[in-house]
Amino acid sequence: MDKFRNALNFIKQYVDFEEPEIQAMKNRVQWLYLKKNEVFINQGDIARTIAFTNKGYLRVYYLHDGEEITRDITPLHSFATALPSFISQKPSWETICAITDCELITIRKEDLEYLYSTYPRWERFGRRIMEEMFVESQRRIYAFITETAEVRYKKLLKHYPDMIREVPLTYIAGFLGIKLQSLSRLRKSMDWN
Amino acid sequence: MDKFRNALNFIKQYVDFEEPEIQAMKNRVQWLYLKKNEVFINQGDIARTIAFTNKGYLRVYYLHDGEEITRDITPLHSFATALPSFISQKPSWETICAITDCELITIRKEDLEYLYSTYPRWERFGRRIMEEMFVESQRRIYAFITETAEVRYKKLLKHYPDMIREVPLTYIAGFLGIKLQSLSRLRKSMDWN
DNA sequence: GTAAATATTTAACAAATGTTAAATGGTTTT
DNA sequence: AAAACCATTTAACATTTGTTAAATATTTAC
């Protein structure tokens, strides 16, 4: 039983790696275990690592007029960091926090840069994963433009049933771009088609 | 006067290239001139090229219940393609169309892949530009969650005054995620602060 | 097991945006 | 200049979501 099984399955969707490249990665990552509500990256800190969520759900939010605005809930087996801060190495305005107990595979920026510079296939992986994340992000913009909150909620239920089960409704509402009370009302009056 | 001046200025923000790498790119791009309302990539076609908008504005939209949903208006000096189709080389569900007369620098997917495979710095550029596009996309998601349409419109006015001048309000409204009539109403009742 | 804390629901009213339909204003074509 | 074609505005009414405040329900800590 390989601890890296989830991560490797995910990675191999994008690039076929040789064994030494995989080893180089394994030598440079750290495992990080977060309890529910523990913080991965705090607002004001510099995002020095990026994480792969091997287990659990993270929430990305920032403070807007004293209110936490949830921008993202990371699906299982995906990457998470405060990217603007990670790229620029300036303080982050976003906070990333564990919604459930989490098991993260993290890599420091300098180690990732080392992989990028040393192994062209890792740089290629970086490009492809970013393309994918961008496309997904665009899909979400379409959803905001064309779908009502009810439709967005139904799709979330359909695509991420586990997530809905484990994540409090406040955060789901934030992710959908509506208030908790609106989500609650919408759940009551929903026709299930 | 270098025809590539805009493009090179843009590119050099992300990676410092050597002359041969720039030449390799110049040898593989094509210039494409579109008149207002001409189509760059049609729904159902495969996106075989990606474009840099040297002049003019492109609009990305798709048909939703017989209605054109504008997902993006590309700023000057940025990249545009139907990325899901470009990546997968499957038919595009999005159409990209010239809002104004356009001057595009285009490169075919296979030529871009050649640059990526041959020059690590081009692959690095590909990754960095994708990171940037992803971050910008996330910013827009925040805007949908936290800002009213009026605030989004004011920011657009502030950041892209030229765009507002050249692009019809229908498309602006679509980009903001509201209907033309709502934008019109909002413009009338706006307090200019 | 009980108290405290947190999550979710409910409701009445307010604000923002959508829908439909028509009027007005500009441009382009002939 | 008139006709035809766009783009934009206006208005009345409908729907969706926000706001405020409270009531329930569920979970966590002691």
XYZ file of C-alpha atoms (C1' of nucleotides) in Angstrom:
446
model
C 0.000 0.000 0.000
C 1.699 3.145 -1.268
C 1.061 6.297 0.736
C 1.407 8.217 -2.515
C -1.163 6.203 -4.438
C -3.790 8.971 -4.681
C -1.230 11.566 -5.619
C 0.461 9.379 -8.217
C -2.832 8.405 -9.833
C -3.660 12.056 -10.082
C -0.287 13.132 -11.392
C -0.119 10.439 -14.049
C -3.268 11.793 -15.657
C -1.205 14.736 -16.824
C 2.326 13.501 -17.542
C 4.035 10.100 -17.724
C 6.934 10.258 -15.346
C 10.039 8.114 -15.078
C 10.900 6.616 -11.719
C 13.743 9.059 -10.872
C 11.438 12.019 -11.364
C 8.916 10.493 -8.978
C 11.677 9.806 -6.469
C 12.917 13.376 -6.711
C 9.435 14.531 -5.822
C 9.023 12.072 -2.950
C 12.329 13.259 -1.484
C 11.157 16.839 -1.384
C 7.610 16.717 -0.059
C 6.394 16.834 3.526
C 3.284 15.291 4.966
C 1.127 17.652 6.970
C -1.745 16.596 9.204
C -4.337 19.218 10.110
C -7.164 18.879 12.590
C -10.517 20.347 11.728
C -10.372 24.175 11.799
C -6.579 24.291 11.844
C -5.044 26.793 9.475
C -2.833 25.860 6.533
C -2.056 29.377 5.318
C -2.994 32.449 7.289
C -3.904 35.844 5.934
C -0.806 38.048 6.165
C 1.558 35.090 5.925
C 3.505 34.226 2.812
C 2.342 31.015 1.143
C 5.599 29.074 1.133
C 4.106 25.681 0.242
C 1.487 24.184 -2.001
C -0.587 21.198 -0.883
C -2.185 18.151 -2.429
C -5.259 17.129 -0.436
C -4.773 13.424 0.145
C -7.611 13.409 2.671
C -10.091 16.028 3.818
C -11.404 19.351 2.631
C -9.828 22.776 2.755
C -11.596 26.086 2.550
C -10.139 29.221 0.975
C -11.608 32.495 2.200
C -10.832 36.103 2.862
C -12.193 38.796 5.129
C -14.472 41.312 3.446
C -16.048 43.877 5.809
C -15.392 41.563 8.749
C -17.140 38.699 6.996
C -15.470 35.513 5.803
C -15.985 35.141 2.057
C -15.494 31.527 1.007
C -13.996 31.524 -2.468
C -13.259 27.850 -2.771
C -13.675 24.479 -1.175
C -11.005 22.179 -2.522
C -12.208 18.815 -3.802
C -10.424 15.698 -2.648
C -7.174 14.998 -4.487
C -6.509 18.437 -5.791
C -3.995 21.213 -5.256
C -4.444 24.102 -2.900
C -2.496 27.182 -2.000
C -2.985 30.937 -1.900
C -1.645 31.151 -5.421
C -1.116 34.928 -5.727
C 1.017 34.807 -2.587
C 2.749 31.580 -3.595
C 3.715 33.051 -6.973
C 4.826 36.464 -5.744
C 6.006 35.444 -2.244
C 4.172 38.423 -0.836
C 1.722 38.235 2.118
C -1.499 36.426 1.374
C -4.881 38.123 1.717
C -6.510 34.700 1.686
C -6.681 32.204 4.527
C -6.768 28.446 3.946
C -8.249 26.367 6.701
C -9.175 22.707 7.267
C -12.920 22.034 7.202
C -12.375 18.405 8.220
C -9.298 16.570 9.462
C -6.834 16.734 6.595
C -3.877 14.810 5.302
C -1.811 17.005 3.001
C 1.221 16.378 0.856
C 3.040 19.689 0.753
C 6.026 20.978 -1.149
C 7.937 24.162 -0.538
C 8.166 26.708 -3.313
C 11.943 26.377 -3.657
C 11.669 22.592 -3.920
C 8.977 22.900 -6.541
C 11.134 25.387 -8.459
C 13.960 22.882 -8.223
C 11.769 20.183 -9.772
C 10.618 22.603 -12.468
C 14.172 23.621 -13.345
C 15.693 20.156 -13.190
C 13.021 18.001 -14.815
C 11.237 19.304 -17.936
C 8.447 16.839 -17.270
C 7.709 18.465 -13.927
C 7.537 21.866 -15.566
C 5.194 20.353 -18.127
C 3.087 18.959 -15.329
C 2.957 22.423 -13.749
C 1.732 23.911 -16.998
C -0.895 21.266 -17.610
C -2.322 21.343 -14.113
C -2.591 25.109 -14.361
C -4.411 24.822 -17.695
C -6.837 22.419 -16.074
C -7.393 24.646 -13.046
C -7.978 27.623 -15.303
C -10.550 25.748 -17.365
C -12.352 24.634 -14.220
C -12.340 28.188 -12.962
C -13.870 29.380 -16.233
C -16.590 26.769 -15.912
C -17.474 28.230 -12.570
C -17.726 31.697 -14.084
C -20.170 30.337 -16.663
C -22.180 28.867 -13.813
C -22.382 32.261 -12.095
C -23.529 33.889 -15.333
C -26.056 31.343 -16.573
C -27.318 29.337 -13.620
C -29.461 30.189 -10.622
C -28.126 29.304 -7.179
C -30.524 26.343 -7.109
C -29.025 24.833 -10.260
C -25.503 25.420 -8.970
C -26.404 23.683 -5.726
C -27.948 20.694 -7.501
C -24.840 20.271 -9.639
C -22.649 20.422 -6.564
C -24.796 17.739 -4.938
C -24.452 15.601 -8.031
C -20.726 16.003 -8.623
C -19.472 16.160 -5.032
C -21.954 14.260 -2.857
C -19.227 13.436 -0.288
C -18.264 17.053 0.045
C -21.847 18.115 0.779
C -22.004 15.482 3.464
C -18.873 16.668 5.266
C -18.936 20.422 4.792
C -21.218 22.767 6.816
C -23.859 24.591 4.818
C -22.431 28.025 5.615
C -19.372 27.208 3.564
C -21.364 25.578 0.784
C -23.495 28.726 0.602
C -20.390 30.876 0.387
C -18.976 28.720 -2.366
C -22.249 29.047 -4.280
C -22.109 32.818 -3.857
C -25.238 33.139 -1.707
C -26.066 33.599 1.981
C -26.698 30.688 4.326
C -30.345 31.670 4.787
C -30.886 31.786 1.045
C -29.440 28.312 0.679
C -31.658 27.045 3.450
C -34.767 28.525 1.827
C -33.735 27.131 -1.527
C -33.254 23.650 -0.050
C -36.766 23.711 1.347
C -38.487 24.783 -1.842
C -36.396 22.643 -4.159
C -38.095 20.465 -6.741
C -35.889 17.430 -7.102
C -35.410 17.226 -10.877
C 9.369 49.672 -35.393
C 8.995 46.024 -34.471
C 5.675 44.441 -35.344
C 6.165 42.213 -32.331
C 6.756 44.988 -29.844
C 3.512 44.553 -27.874
C 3.865 40.798 -27.787
C 7.514 40.886 -26.726
C 6.862 43.411 -23.978
C 4.140 41.172 -22.692
C 6.135 37.967 -22.937
C 9.183 39.391 -21.223
C 7.148 40.093 -18.103
C 7.094 36.364 -17.518
C 10.376 34.900 -18.775
C 13.681 36.333 -20.032
C 14.247 34.803 -23.425
C 17.392 34.494 -25.497
C 17.311 35.672 -29.083
C 17.126 32.185 -30.698
C 14.046 31.353 -28.641
C 12.357 34.527 -29.803
C 13.332 33.748 -33.402
C 11.933 30.240 -33.108
C 8.636 31.760 -32.037
C 8.633 34.384 -34.780
C 9.223 31.666 -37.361
C 6.168 29.757 -36.252
C 3.459 32.353 -35.759
C 0.986 33.688 -38.286
C -0.647 37.096 -38.371
C -4.407 37.053 -38.687
C -6.542 40.085 -39.458
C -10.223 39.931 -38.553
C -12.899 42.438 -39.447
C -15.508 43.341 -36.867
C -17.886 40.394 -36.305
C -15.645 37.881 -38.096
C -15.189 34.594 -36.301
C -11.860 33.350 -34.956
C -13.045 29.991 -33.621
C -16.489 28.632 -34.323
C -18.593 26.426 -32.093
C -18.195 22.851 -33.334
C -14.741 23.501 -34.775
C -11.546 22.350 -33.151
C -9.439 25.189 -31.740
C -6.194 24.578 -33.597
C -4.546 27.908 -32.749
C -4.162 30.292 -29.866
C -4.058 34.051 -30.418
C -2.393 37.078 -28.904
C -4.564 40.171 -29.382
C -2.178 42.739 -30.791
C -5.091 45.026 -31.655
C -8.820 44.846 -31.022
C -11.196 42.974 -28.763
C -12.454 39.418 -28.978
C -15.561 38.024 -27.369
C -15.923 34.452 -26.119
C -19.475 33.164 -25.891
C -21.589 30.065 -26.159
C -25.214 29.319 -26.996
C -27.417 28.590 -24.004
C -31.102 28.077 -24.859
C -30.604 29.933 -28.135
C -29.065 32.872 -26.328
C -25.442 34.004 -26.647
C -23.785 33.934 -23.238
C -20.696 36.139 -23.212
C -18.154 34.569 -20.910
C -15.230 36.798 -21.685
C -14.084 39.875 -23.472
C -10.348 39.656 -23.967
C -8.359 42.695 -22.923
C -5.802 44.112 -25.324
C -2.488 42.249 -25.393
C -3.672 38.993 -23.935
C -4.127 35.418 -25.057
C -7.344 33.950 -26.358
C -8.517 30.568 -27.488
C -11.248 28.091 -26.653
C -8.929 26.426 -24.169
C -10.867 23.209 -23.470
C -10.929 22.499 -27.197
C -7.343 23.639 -27.716
C -6.120 21.319 -24.977
C -8.179 18.270 -25.928
C -8.402 18.911 -29.690
C -12.105 18.114 -29.518
C -14.865 20.350 -30.965
C -15.371 23.635 -29.161
C -18.675 24.554 -27.571
C -17.504 28.156 -27.419
C -17.345 30.672 -30.246
C -14.730 33.433 -30.399
C -15.595 36.441 -32.470
C -14.109 39.883 -33.202
C -15.960 42.764 -31.534
C -13.785 45.310 -33.320
C -11.300 44.946 -36.175
C -8.552 42.743 -34.814
C -4.908 42.068 -35.431
C -3.959 38.692 -33.986
C -0.679 36.839 -33.651
C -1.624 33.173 -33.798
C 0.283 29.964 -33.303
C -0.855 26.469 -34.145
C -1.037 23.912 -31.361
C 1.655 21.701 -32.895
C 4.016 24.650 -33.247
C 3.383 25.653 -29.652
C 4.016 22.063 -28.540
C 7.239 22.193 -30.528
C 8.327 25.316 -28.678
C 7.349 23.750 -25.347
C 9.299 20.555 -26.065
C 12.343 22.225 -27.537
C 12.845 25.229 -25.290
C 12.347 24.829 -21.531
C 11.924 28.560 -21.238
C 8.868 28.424 -23.492
C 7.365 25.684 -21.364
C 8.069 27.841 -18.340
C 6.354 30.744 -20.038
C 3.357 28.502 -20.708
C 3.140 27.587 -17.055
C 3.503 31.126 -15.784
C 0.958 32.601 -18.136
C -1.493 29.903 -17.091
C -0.873 30.668 -13.418
C -1.588 34.312 -14.143
C -4.755 33.542 -16.097
C -5.964 31.276 -13.311
C -5.396 33.940 -10.677
C -7.247 36.508 -12.771
C -10.093 34.056 -13.193
C -10.288 33.535 -9.438
C -10.402 37.288 -8.936
C -13.445 37.378 -11.144
C -15.108 34.659 -9.073
C -14.542 36.778 -5.950
C -16.161 39.674 -7.754
C -19.245 37.568 -8.528
C -19.485 36.499 -4.893
C -18.845 39.779 -3.092
C -19.725 42.626 -5.426
C -22.969 43.898 -6.859
C -23.212 44.333 -10.610
C -22.858 48.084 -10.105
C -19.494 47.711 -8.369
C -18.303 45.261 -11.019
C -19.293 47.737 -13.721
C -17.519 50.630 -12.021
C -14.324 48.601 -11.727
C -14.525 47.645 -15.378
C -14.913 51.321 -16.267
C -11.899 52.161 -14.165
C -9.591 49.385 -15.322
C -10.589 49.097 -18.970
C -11.935 52.505 -20.053
C -10.912 51.865 -23.684
C -12.778 48.587 -23.747
C -15.996 50.198 -22.522
C -15.679 52.777 -25.264
C -15.336 50.218 -28.056
C -17.535 47.354 -26.927
C -21.379 47.434 -27.187
C -23.238 47.368 -23.875
C -24.895 44.017 -24.597
C -21.531 42.320 -24.423
C -20.436 44.301 -21.369
C -23.651 43.253 -19.631
C -23.009 39.618 -20.501
C -19.481 39.854 -19.180
C -20.810 41.327 -15.932
C -23.301 38.488 -15.663
C -26.432 40.633 -15.995
C -28.955 41.483 -18.715
C -28.610 44.489 -20.973
C -31.698 46.134 -19.479
C -30.351 45.743 -15.961
C -27.082 47.360 -16.977
C -28.973 50.224 -18.565
C -31.063 50.764 -15.420
C -27.950 50.583 -13.287
C -26.168 53.164 -15.440
C -29.040 55.588 -14.973
C -29.257 55.295 -11.209
C -25.537 55.135 -10.570
C -23.961 57.384 -7.962
C -20.533 58.196 -9.267
C -18.344 57.341 -6.285
C -25.954 13.956 30.967
C -26.226 18.872 30.940
C -24.762 23.279 29.487
C -22.711 25.813 26.007
C -21.578 26.451 21.475
C -22.495 25.861 16.704
C -25.416 24.797 12.701
C -29.634 25.146 10.443
C -34.205 26.757 9.652
C -37.915 30.097 9.427
C -40.192 34.431 8.450
C -41.156 39.234 7.103
C -39.566 42.722 4.546
C -35.900 45.081 1.376
C -32.939 45.248 -2.536
C -31.141 43.524 -6.842
C -31.842 41.503 -11.067
C -34.830 39.178 -14.645
C -38.725 39.356 -18.073
C -41.533 41.289 -21.418
C -42.680 44.744 -24.342
C -42.262 48.983 -26.275
C -40.050 53.507 -27.296
C -36.098 56.131 -28.543
C -31.692 56.980 -30.724
C -27.972 56.075 -34.000
C -25.859 53.978 -38.196
C -25.725 52.017 -42.460
C -27.723 51.018 -46.918
C -30.117 52.228 -50.749
C -33.593 61.603 -47.278
C -36.033 57.422 -46.267
C -35.885 52.781 -44.935
C -33.893 49.200 -42.505
C -31.168 47.800 -39.043
C -28.762 48.027 -34.740
C -28.003 49.730 -29.837
C -29.815 51.643 -25.854
C -33.305 53.141 -22.734
C -37.588 52.952 -20.193
C -41.278 50.948 -17.504
C -44.288 47.655 -15.073
C -44.243 43.573 -12.903
C -42.001 38.901 -11.455
C -38.401 36.345 -9.358
C -34.295 35.728 -6.828
C -31.396 36.819 -3.250
C -30.134 39.788 0.864
C -31.084 41.441 5.673
C -32.456 41.128 10.225
C -33.937 38.693 13.907
C -35.486 34.896 16.050
C -36.550 29.868 16.805
C -34.958 24.982 16.468
C -31.748 21.425 15.961
C -27.388 19.341 16.454
C -22.800 18.864 18.164
C -19.138 19.606 21.484
C -17.176 20.465 25.962
C -17.362 19.923 30.664
